[in-house]
PDB file of C-alpha atoms in Angstrom:
ATOM      1  CA  MET K   1     128.705-197.477  20.955  1.00  0.00           C
ATOM      2  CA  SER K   2     127.852-195.633  17.790  1.00  0.00           C
ATOM      3  CA  SER K   3     124.389-198.460  17.188  1.00  0.00           C
ATOM      4  CA  VAL K   4     124.254-198.617  20.632  1.00  0.00           C
ATOM      5  CA  ILE K   5     123.741-194.699  20.817  1.00  0.00           C
ATOM      6  CA  SER K   6     121.340-194.759  17.398  1.00  0.00           C
ATOM      7  CA  HIS K   7     118.941-197.400  19.173  1.00  0.00           C
ATOM      8  CA  GLU K   8     118.616-195.495  22.182  1.00  0.00           C
ATOM      9  CA  LEU K   9     117.361-192.117  20.338  1.00  0.00           C
ATOM     10  CA  ARG K  10     115.457-193.890  17.892  1.00  0.00           C
ATOM     11  CA  THR K  11     113.101-195.923  20.098  1.00  0.00           C
ATOM     12  CA  PRO K  12     111.918-192.559  21.921  1.00  0.00           C
ATOM     13  CA  LEU K  13     112.148-190.458  18.576  1.00  0.00           C
ATOM     14  CA  THR K  14     110.014-193.539  17.063  1.00  0.00           C
ATOM     15  CA  SER K  15     107.110-192.974  19.661  1.00  0.00           C
ATOM     16  CA  LEU K  16     107.173-189.657  19.393  1.00  0.00           C
ATOM     17  CA  GLN K  17     106.573-189.362  15.507  1.00  0.00           C
ATOM     18  CA  GLY K  18     104.807-191.702  15.426  1.00  0.00           C
ATOM     19  CA  GLY K  19     101.599-190.466  17.471  1.00  0.00           C
ATOM     20  CA  LEU K  20     101.956-186.866  16.294  1.00  0.00           C
ATOM     21  CA  ASP K  21     101.725-188.143  12.495  1.00  0.00           C
ATOM     22  CA  LEU K  22      98.847-190.050  13.625  1.00  0.00           C
ATOM     23  CA  LEU K  23      96.978-186.750  16.089  1.00  0.00           C
ATOM     24  CA  ALA K  24      98.219-184.667  12.338  1.00  0.00           C
ATOM     25  CA  SER K  25      96.111-187.168   9.958  1.00  0.00           C
ATOM     26  CA  GLY K  26      93.184-187.261  11.864  1.00  0.00           C
ATOM     27  CA  SER K  27      93.108-190.844  12.282  1.00  0.00           C
ATOM     28  CA  ILE K  28      92.358-189.693  16.119  1.00  0.00           C
ATOM     29  CA  GLU K  29      90.083-187.163  17.920  1.00  0.00           C
ATOM     30  CA  SER K  30      93.440-184.986  19.945  1.00  0.00           C
ATOM     31  CA  ASN K  31      90.311-185.125  22.708  1.00  0.00           C
ATOM     32  CA  SER K  32      89.461-188.458  22.271  1.00  0.00           C
ATOM     33  CA  ILE K  33      90.197-191.268  25.415  1.00  0.00           C
ATOM     34  CA  LYS K  34      92.853-192.281  22.670  1.00  0.00           C
ATOM     35  CA  GLY K  35      93.997-188.602  21.815  1.00  0.00           C
ATOM     36  CA  GLN K  36      94.934-188.352  25.139  1.00  0.00           C
ATOM     37  CA  ARG K  37      96.391-191.046  25.867  1.00  0.00           C
ATOM     38  CA  THR K  38      98.375-191.113  22.328  1.00  0.00           C
ATOM     39  CA  ILE K  39      99.834-187.242  23.823  1.00  0.00           C
ATOM     40  CA  GLU K  40     101.238-188.649  26.881  1.00  0.00           C
ATOM     41  CA  ILE K  41     102.961-191.131  25.085  1.00  0.00           C
ATOM     42  CA  ALA K  42     104.337-188.464  22.758  1.00  0.00           C
ATOM     43  CA  ASN K  43     104.547-186.259  25.891  1.00  0.00           C
ATOM     44  CA  GLU K  44     106.983-188.880  27.504  1.00  0.00           C
ATOM     45  CA  SER K  45     108.557-189.811  24.504  1.00  0.00           C
ATOM     46  CA  SER K  46     109.827-186.688  24.478  1.00  0.00           C
ATOM     47  CA  HIS K  47     111.021-186.277  27.793  1.00  0.00           C
ATOM     48  CA  ARG K  48     113.169-189.342  27.616  1.00  0.00           C
ATOM     49  CA  LEU K  49     115.205-188.348  24.954  1.00  0.00           C
ATOM     50  CA  GLY K  50     115.580-184.895  26.019  1.00  0.00           C
ATOM     51  CA  ARG K  51     117.106-187.050  28.706  1.00  0.00           C
ATOM     52  CA  LEU K  52     119.481-189.218  26.888  1.00  0.00           C
ATOM     53  CA  VAL K  53     120.690-186.129  24.880  1.00  0.00           C
ATOM     54  CA  GLU K  54     121.381-184.264  28.046  1.00  0.00           C
ATOM     55  CA  TYR K  55     123.141-187.633  29.623  1.00  0.00           C
ATOM     56  CA  ILE K  56     125.202-187.870  26.606  1.00  0.00           C
ATOM     57  CA  LEU K  57     126.676-184.819  26.065  1.00  0.00           C
ATOM     58  CA  ASN K  58     127.140-184.445  30.083  1.00  0.00           C
ATOM     59  CA  ILE K  59     130.052-187.674  29.901  1.00  0.00           C
ATOM     60  CA  GLU K  60     130.844-186.250  26.709  1.00  0.00           C
ATOM     61  CA  ARG K  61     132.003-182.533  28.569  1.00  0.00           C
ATOM     62  CA  LEU K  62     133.099-184.425  31.687  1.00  0.00           C
ATOM     63  CA  GLN K  63     135.183-187.421  29.227  1.00  0.00           C
ATOM     64  CA  SER K  64     136.909-184.531  26.945  1.00  0.00           C
ATOM     65  CA  GLY K  65     137.886-182.386  30.540  1.00  0.00           C
ATOM     66  CA  GLN K  66     135.855-180.037  29.307  1.00  0.00           C
ATOM     67  CA  ASP K  67     133.751-179.886  33.117  1.00  0.00           C
ATOM     68  CA  ARG K  68     135.918-179.764  35.857  1.00  0.00           C
ATOM     69  CA  LEU K  69     135.447-180.275  39.142  1.00  0.00           C
ATOM     70  CA  SER K  70     134.905-177.058  41.750  1.00  0.00           C
ATOM     71  CA  LYS K  71     136.023-177.936  45.175  1.00  0.00           C
ATOM     72  CA  GLN K  72     134.897-176.905  48.348  1.00  0.00           C
ATOM     73  CA  SER K  73     134.802-177.943  52.314  1.00  0.00           C
ATOM     74  CA  CYS K  74     131.225-178.841  52.787  1.00  0.00           C
ATOM     75  CA  ASN K  75     128.694-180.899  55.680  1.00  0.00           C
ATOM     76  CA  ILE K  76     128.160-184.150  54.107  1.00  0.00           C
ATOM     77  CA  ALA K  77     125.112-184.239  56.631  1.00  0.00           C
ATOM     78  CA  ASP K  78     123.153-181.099  54.744  1.00  0.00           C
ATOM     79  CA  LEU K  79     123.875-182.483  51.588  1.00  0.00           C
ATOM     80  CA  MET K  80     122.298-185.700  52.069  1.00  0.00           C
ATOM     81  CA  LEU K  81     119.289-183.960  53.422  1.00  0.00           C
ATOM     82  CA  LYS K  82     119.173-181.236  50.790  1.00  0.00           C
ATOM     83  CA  VAL K  83     118.917-184.244  48.314  1.00  0.00           C
ATOM     84  CA  ALA K  84     116.588-186.316  50.463  1.00  0.00           C
ATOM     85  CA  ASP K  85     113.804-183.618  50.476  1.00  0.00           C
ATOM     86  CA  SER K  86     114.606-183.402  46.435  1.00  0.00           C
ATOM     87  CA  MET K  87     113.360-186.617  46.000  1.00  0.00           C
ATOM     88  CA  GLN K  88     110.873-186.665  49.304  1.00  0.00           C
ATOM     89  CA  MET K  89     108.062-186.496  46.328  1.00  0.00           C
ATOM     90  CA  LEU K  90     108.958-188.489  44.153  1.00  0.00           C
ATOM     91  CA  ALA K  91     109.429-191.270  47.450  1.00  0.00           C
ATOM     92  CA  THR K  92     105.828-190.831  48.734  1.00  0.00           C
ATOM     93  CA  GLU K  93     104.423-190.547  44.796  1.00  0.00           C
ATOM     94  CA  ALA K  94     105.644-194.946  44.854  1.00  0.00           C
ATOM     95  CA  GLN K  95     104.825-195.556  48.431  1.00  0.00           C
ATOM     96  CA  ILE K  96     108.723-195.777  49.125  1.00  0.00           C
ATOM     97  CA  ALA K  97     110.400-194.564  52.564  1.00  0.00           C
ATOM     98  CA  LEU K  98     113.182-192.405  52.883  1.00  0.00           C
ATOM     99  CA  ARG K  99     115.267-192.828  55.924  1.00  0.00           C
ATOM    100  CA  ILE K 100     118.467-191.147  56.222  1.00  0.00           C
ATOM    101  CA  SER K 101     121.751-191.478  58.530  1.00  0.00           C
ATOM    102  CA  GLY K 102     124.558-189.777  58.733  1.00  0.00           C
ATOM    103  CA  GLN K 103     126.992-187.775  60.894  1.00  0.00           C
ATOM    104  CA  PRO K 104     128.270-184.072  59.808  1.00  0.00           C
ATOM    105  CA  PHE K 105     131.167-184.946  59.038  1.00  0.00           C
ATOM    106  CA  GLN K 106     133.456-182.336  56.027  1.00  0.00           C
ATOM    107  CA  VAL K 107     134.263-183.410  53.071  1.00  0.00           C
ATOM    108  CA  ASN K 108     136.704-181.228  50.328  1.00  0.00           C
ATOM    109  CA  ILE K 109     134.100-181.702  47.038  1.00  0.00           C
ATOM    110  CA  ASP K 110     132.279-180.673  44.205  1.00  0.00           C
ATOM    111  CA  ALA K 111     128.574-179.987  46.009  1.00  0.00           C
ATOM    112  CA  ASP K 112     126.834-180.232  43.135  1.00  0.00           C
ATOM    113  CA  ARG K 113     128.763-183.470  41.050  1.00  0.00           C
ATOM    114  CA  ILE K 114     128.104-185.265  44.351  1.00  0.00           C
ATOM    115  CA  ILE K 115     124.369-183.974  44.843  1.00  0.00           C
ATOM    116  CA  GLN K 116     124.246-185.112  40.891  1.00  0.00           C
ATOM    117  CA  VAL K 117     125.252-189.052  42.229  1.00  0.00           C
ATOM    118  CA  LEU K 118     123.237-188.597  45.492  1.00  0.00           C
ATOM    119  CA  THR K 119     120.261-188.230  43.149  1.00  0.00           C
ATOM    120  CA  ASN K 120     120.930-190.454  40.351  1.00  0.00           C
ATOM    121  CA  LEU K 121     121.403-193.808  43.219  1.00  0.00           C
ATOM    122  CA  LEU K 122     118.153-192.835  44.726  1.00  0.00           C
ATOM    123  CA  GLY K 123     116.210-192.094  41.909  1.00  0.00           C
ATOM    124  CA  ASN K 124     117.166-195.719  40.631  1.00  0.00           C
ATOM    125  CA  ALA K 125     116.308-196.587  44.094  1.00  0.00           C
ATOM    126  CA  ILE K 126     113.030-195.199  44.519  1.00  0.00           C
ATOM    127  CA  LYS K 127     112.622-196.414  40.400  1.00  0.00           C
ATOM    128  CA  PHE K 128     113.257-200.111  41.072  1.00  0.00           C
ATOM    129  CA  SER K 129     111.666-200.542  44.672  1.00  0.00           C
ATOM    130  CA  PRO K 130     108.351-202.114  45.454  1.00  0.00           C
ATOM    131  CA  ALA K 131     106.129-200.151  47.426  1.00  0.00           C
ATOM    132  CA  GLY K 132     105.423-200.011  50.783  1.00  0.00           C
ATOM    133  CA  SER K 133     109.696-200.714  51.391  1.00  0.00           C
ATOM    134  CA  THR K 134     112.479-198.503  52.605  1.00  0.00           C
ATOM    135  CA  VAL K 135     115.318-196.710  50.756  1.00  0.00           C
ATOM    136  CA  TRP K 136     118.439-195.729  53.160  1.00  0.00           C
ATOM    137  CA  LEU K 137     120.587-193.416  52.765  1.00  0.00           C
ATOM    138  CA  THR K 138     123.627-193.373  54.797  1.00  0.00           C
ATOM    139  CA  SER K 139     127.620-191.952  55.497  1.00  0.00           C
ATOM    140  CA  GLU K 140     129.744-193.516  58.316  1.00  0.00           C
ATOM    141  CA  LEU K 141     133.607-192.663  58.840  1.00  0.00           C
ATOM    142  CA  VAL K 142     135.979-195.175  57.941  1.00  0.00           C
ATOM    143  CA  GLU K 143     139.332-195.327  60.041  1.00  0.00           C
ATOM    144  CA  ALA K 144     142.643-197.976  60.069  1.00  0.00           C
ATOM    145  CA  ASN K 145     141.481-199.607  63.255  1.00  0.00           C
ATOM    146  CA  SER K 146     137.277-199.523  61.843  1.00  0.00           C
ATOM    147  CA  GLU K 147     135.661-202.904  60.980  1.00  0.00           C
ATOM    148  CA  ALA K 148     134.271-201.547  58.059  1.00  0.00           C
ATOM    149  CA  SER K 149     138.311-200.798  56.785  1.00  0.00           C
ATOM    150  CA  ALA K 150     137.912-204.295  56.120  1.00  0.00           C
ATOM    151  CA  ALA K 151     134.582-205.424  55.327  1.00  0.00           C
ATOM    152  CA  MET K 152     134.645-204.102  51.545  1.00  0.00           C
ATOM    153  CA  PRO K 153     134.795-206.433  49.039  1.00  0.00           C
ATOM    154  CA  GLY K 154     133.946-204.393  46.811  1.00  0.00           C
ATOM    155  CA  LEU K 155     136.821-201.805  46.899  1.00  0.00           C
ATOM    156  CA  THR K 156     139.713-202.925  44.475  1.00  0.00           C
ATOM    157  CA  VAL K 157     142.501-201.215  44.763  1.00  0.00           C
ATOM    158  CA  SER K 158     143.438-199.395  48.250  1.00  0.00           C
ATOM    159  CA  THR K 159     141.928-196.922  49.327  1.00  0.00           C
ATOM    160  CA  PRO K 160     143.282-193.721  51.804  1.00  0.00           C
ATOM    161  CA  LEU K 161     141.936-193.722  54.874  1.00  0.00           C
ATOM    162  CA  PRO K 162     140.795-192.232  56.587  1.00  0.00           C
ATOM    163  CA  TYR K 163     137.539-192.278  54.321  1.00  0.00           C
ATOM    164  CA  LEU K 164     133.888-191.407  53.820  1.00  0.00           C
ATOM    165  CA  LEU K 165     131.535-194.428  52.838  1.00  0.00           C
ATOM    166  CA  ILE K 166     127.970-192.862  51.950  1.00  0.00           C
ATOM    167  CA  ALA K 167     125.169-196.126  50.706  1.00  0.00           C
ATOM    168  CA  VAL K 168     121.793-196.301  49.449  1.00  0.00           C
ATOM    169  CA  LYS K 169     120.152-199.817  50.021  1.00  0.00           C
ATOM    170  CA  ASP K 170     117.020-199.914  48.354  1.00  0.00           C
ATOM    171  CA  GLY K 171     114.540-203.256  48.845  1.00  0.00           C
ATOM    172  CA  GLY K 172     113.858-203.956  45.018  1.00  0.00           C
ATOM    173  CA  ARG K 173     114.439-207.475  43.406  1.00  0.00           C
ATOM    174  CA  GLY K 174     118.047-207.330  42.906  1.00  0.00           C
ATOM    175  CA  ILE K 175     120.623-207.660  40.551  1.00  0.00           C
ATOM    176  CA  PRO K 176     121.964-210.678  39.113  1.00  0.00           C
ATOM    177  CA  ALA K 177     126.214-211.202  40.374  1.00  0.00           C
ATOM    178  CA  ASP K 178     127.336-211.143  36.838  1.00  0.00           C
ATOM    179  CA  LYS K 179     126.250-208.239  35.977  1.00  0.00           C
ATOM    180  CA  LEU K 180     127.462-205.661  39.221  1.00  0.00           C
ATOM    181  CA  ASN K 181     130.226-204.213  37.406  1.00  0.00           C
ATOM    182  CA  ALA K 182     128.853-204.177  34.177  1.00  0.00           C
ATOM    183  CA  ILE K 183     126.407-201.654  35.155  1.00  0.00           C
ATOM    184  CA  PHE K 184     128.670-198.933  35.415  1.00  0.00           C
ATOM    185  CA  GLU K 185     129.396-198.800  32.035  1.00  0.00           C
ATOM    186  CA  ARG K 186     127.954-197.108  29.133  1.00  0.00           C
ATOM    187  CA  PHE K 187     124.332-198.035  28.181  1.00  0.00           C
ATOM    188  CA  GLN K 188     124.251-201.063  30.867  1.00  0.00           C
ATOM    189  CA  GLN K 189     121.242-201.781  32.076  1.00  0.00           C
ATOM    190  CA  VAL K 190     120.485-205.411  34.160  1.00  0.00           C
ATOM    191  CA  ASP K 191     117.310-205.836  32.217  1.00  0.00           C
ATOM    192  CA  SER K 192     116.511-203.750  29.534  1.00  0.00           C
ATOM    193  CA  SER K 193     112.279-204.280  28.898  1.00  0.00           C
ATOM    194  CA  ASP K 194     112.280-203.166  32.442  1.00  0.00           C
ATOM    195  CA  SER K 195     114.754-200.427  32.312  1.00  0.00           C
ATOM    196  CA  ARG K 196     112.713-198.933  29.629  1.00  0.00           C
ATOM    197  CA  THR K 197     109.695-199.461  31.278  1.00  0.00           C
ATOM    198  CA  LYS K 198     111.299-197.229  34.234  1.00  0.00           C
ATOM    199  CA  GLU K 199     112.297-194.641  32.100  1.00  0.00           C
ATOM    200  CA  GLY K 200     116.162-196.002  32.129  1.00  0.00           C
ATOM    201  CA  THR K 201     119.056-194.696  29.843  1.00  0.00           C
ATOM    202  CA  GLY K 202     121.989-196.640  31.113  1.00  0.00           C
ATOM    203  CA  LEU K 203     123.962-193.418  30.919  1.00  0.00           C
ATOM    204  CA  GLY K 204     123.258-192.566  34.915  1.00  0.00           C
ATOM    205  CA  LEU K 205     125.010-195.112  36.954  1.00  0.00           C
ATOM    206  CA  ALA K 206     128.300-194.744  34.311  1.00  0.00           C
ATOM    207  CA  ILE K 207     128.200-191.234  35.090  1.00  0.00           C
ATOM    208  CA  CYS K 208     128.186-191.493  39.027  1.00  0.00           C
ATOM    209  CA  ARG K 209     131.512-194.056  38.775  1.00  0.00           C
ATOM    210  CA  TYR K 210     133.379-191.222  36.678  1.00  0.00           C
ATOM    211  CA  LEU K 211     131.946-188.433  38.777  1.00  0.00           C
ATOM    212  CA  VAL K 212     133.125-190.442  41.683  1.00  0.00           C
ATOM    213  CA  GLU K 213     136.648-191.483  40.630  1.00  0.00           C
ATOM    214  CA  GLN K 214     137.063-187.432  39.498  1.00  0.00           C
ATOM    215  CA  HIS K 215     136.938-186.989  43.575  1.00  0.00           C
ATOM    216  CA  GLY K 216     139.352-189.330  44.542  1.00  0.00           C
ATOM    217  CA  GLY K 217     136.796-192.514  45.282  1.00  0.00           C
ATOM    218  CA  GLN K 218     135.490-195.318  44.202  1.00  0.00           C
ATOM    219  CA  ILE K 219     131.788-196.892  43.525  1.00  0.00           C
ATOM    220  CA  TRP K 220     130.807-200.081  43.213  1.00  0.00           C
ATOM    221  CA  ALA K 221     127.484-202.130  44.102  1.00  0.00           C
ATOM    222  CA  GLU K 222     125.941-205.143  46.142  1.00  0.00           C
ATOM    223  CA  SER K 223     122.767-206.936  45.612  1.00  0.00           C
ATOM    224  CA  VAL K 224     121.197-209.939  46.922  1.00  0.00           C
ATOM    225  CA  LEU K 225     118.310-211.296  44.459  1.00  0.00           C
ATOM    226  CA  GLY K 226     115.054-210.975  45.700  1.00  0.00           C
ATOM    227  CA  GLU K 227     116.327-208.794  48.462  1.00  0.00           C
ATOM    228  CA  GLY K 228     117.944-205.593  47.077  1.00  0.00           C
ATOM    229  CA  SER K 229     120.870-204.001  46.147  1.00  0.00           C
ATOM    230  CA  SER K 230     123.087-201.541  47.752  1.00  0.00           C
ATOM    231  CA  PHE K 231     125.353-199.051  46.436  1.00  0.00           C
ATOM    232  CA  TYR K 232     128.830-197.219  47.877  1.00  0.00           C
ATOM    233  CA  PHE K 233     130.963-194.646  47.140  1.00  0.00           C
ATOM    234  CA  THR K 234     133.929-193.649  49.256  1.00  0.00           C
ATOM    235  CA  LEU K 235     135.163-189.739  49.498  1.00  0.00           C
ATOM    236  CA  PRO K 236     138.666-189.311  50.765  1.00  0.00           C
ATOM    237  CA  ILE K 237     138.608-187.182  53.505  1.00  0.00           C
ATOM    238  CA  THR K 238     141.744-184.961  53.236  1.00  0.00           C
ATOM    239  CA  ALA K 239     143.269-183.940  56.870  1.00  0.00           C
ATOM    240  CA  ALA K 240     142.327-179.972  56.514  1.00  0.00           C
ATOM    241  CA  CYS K 241     138.696-181.679  56.951  1.00  0.00           C
ATOM    242  CA  GLN K 242     138.858-183.686  59.565  1.00  0.00           C
TER     243      GLN K 242
END
């Protein structure tokens, strides 16, 4: 694991140092086209490095128990709308249509943490979807007699009913079947070259899994190559929230 972390940190750091060295030595002029591009690359690398460090610190705090959940009753529809609004600019820039569908169910959750999960999943869906496609964010109540309760192959253990099923669906290129479980491990990416182009770190989904499991839920992905991917997670609904 340490070698993976070192590699992930070294990549943006090397790019950042290389660009600054060129500018400092006078090899290129800062106001030239090449100089401006070098500054842009250095800036992008510094932001990537900052995000990576924050991800590492975040997941270590979570696993050490330093960050504890602060649960309260929340309206999931309001939460979904809040996240979608915050991601709308990113979607617009990528020429992606963002659609929401869900009922105003009450759930006992740490709102900030579930916002973190939704933001990560939506961000990934937008980044890896082609221009002109649609990303969906949906929620539904799954009860004992519902068809959905028997049609969730991603559920690996028995999940108490009822529960809230939240999904983020995209029209991207899809994920190979043998990668669907691995992507939730730390520093795992479907395609490292493509993930680097899209500024992926391989840590976001690991954090999502941990946060969902801390809420007593499960998270998984389903995908068809060439058609897109769907990320699902469940949140238990307590008697007090029904």
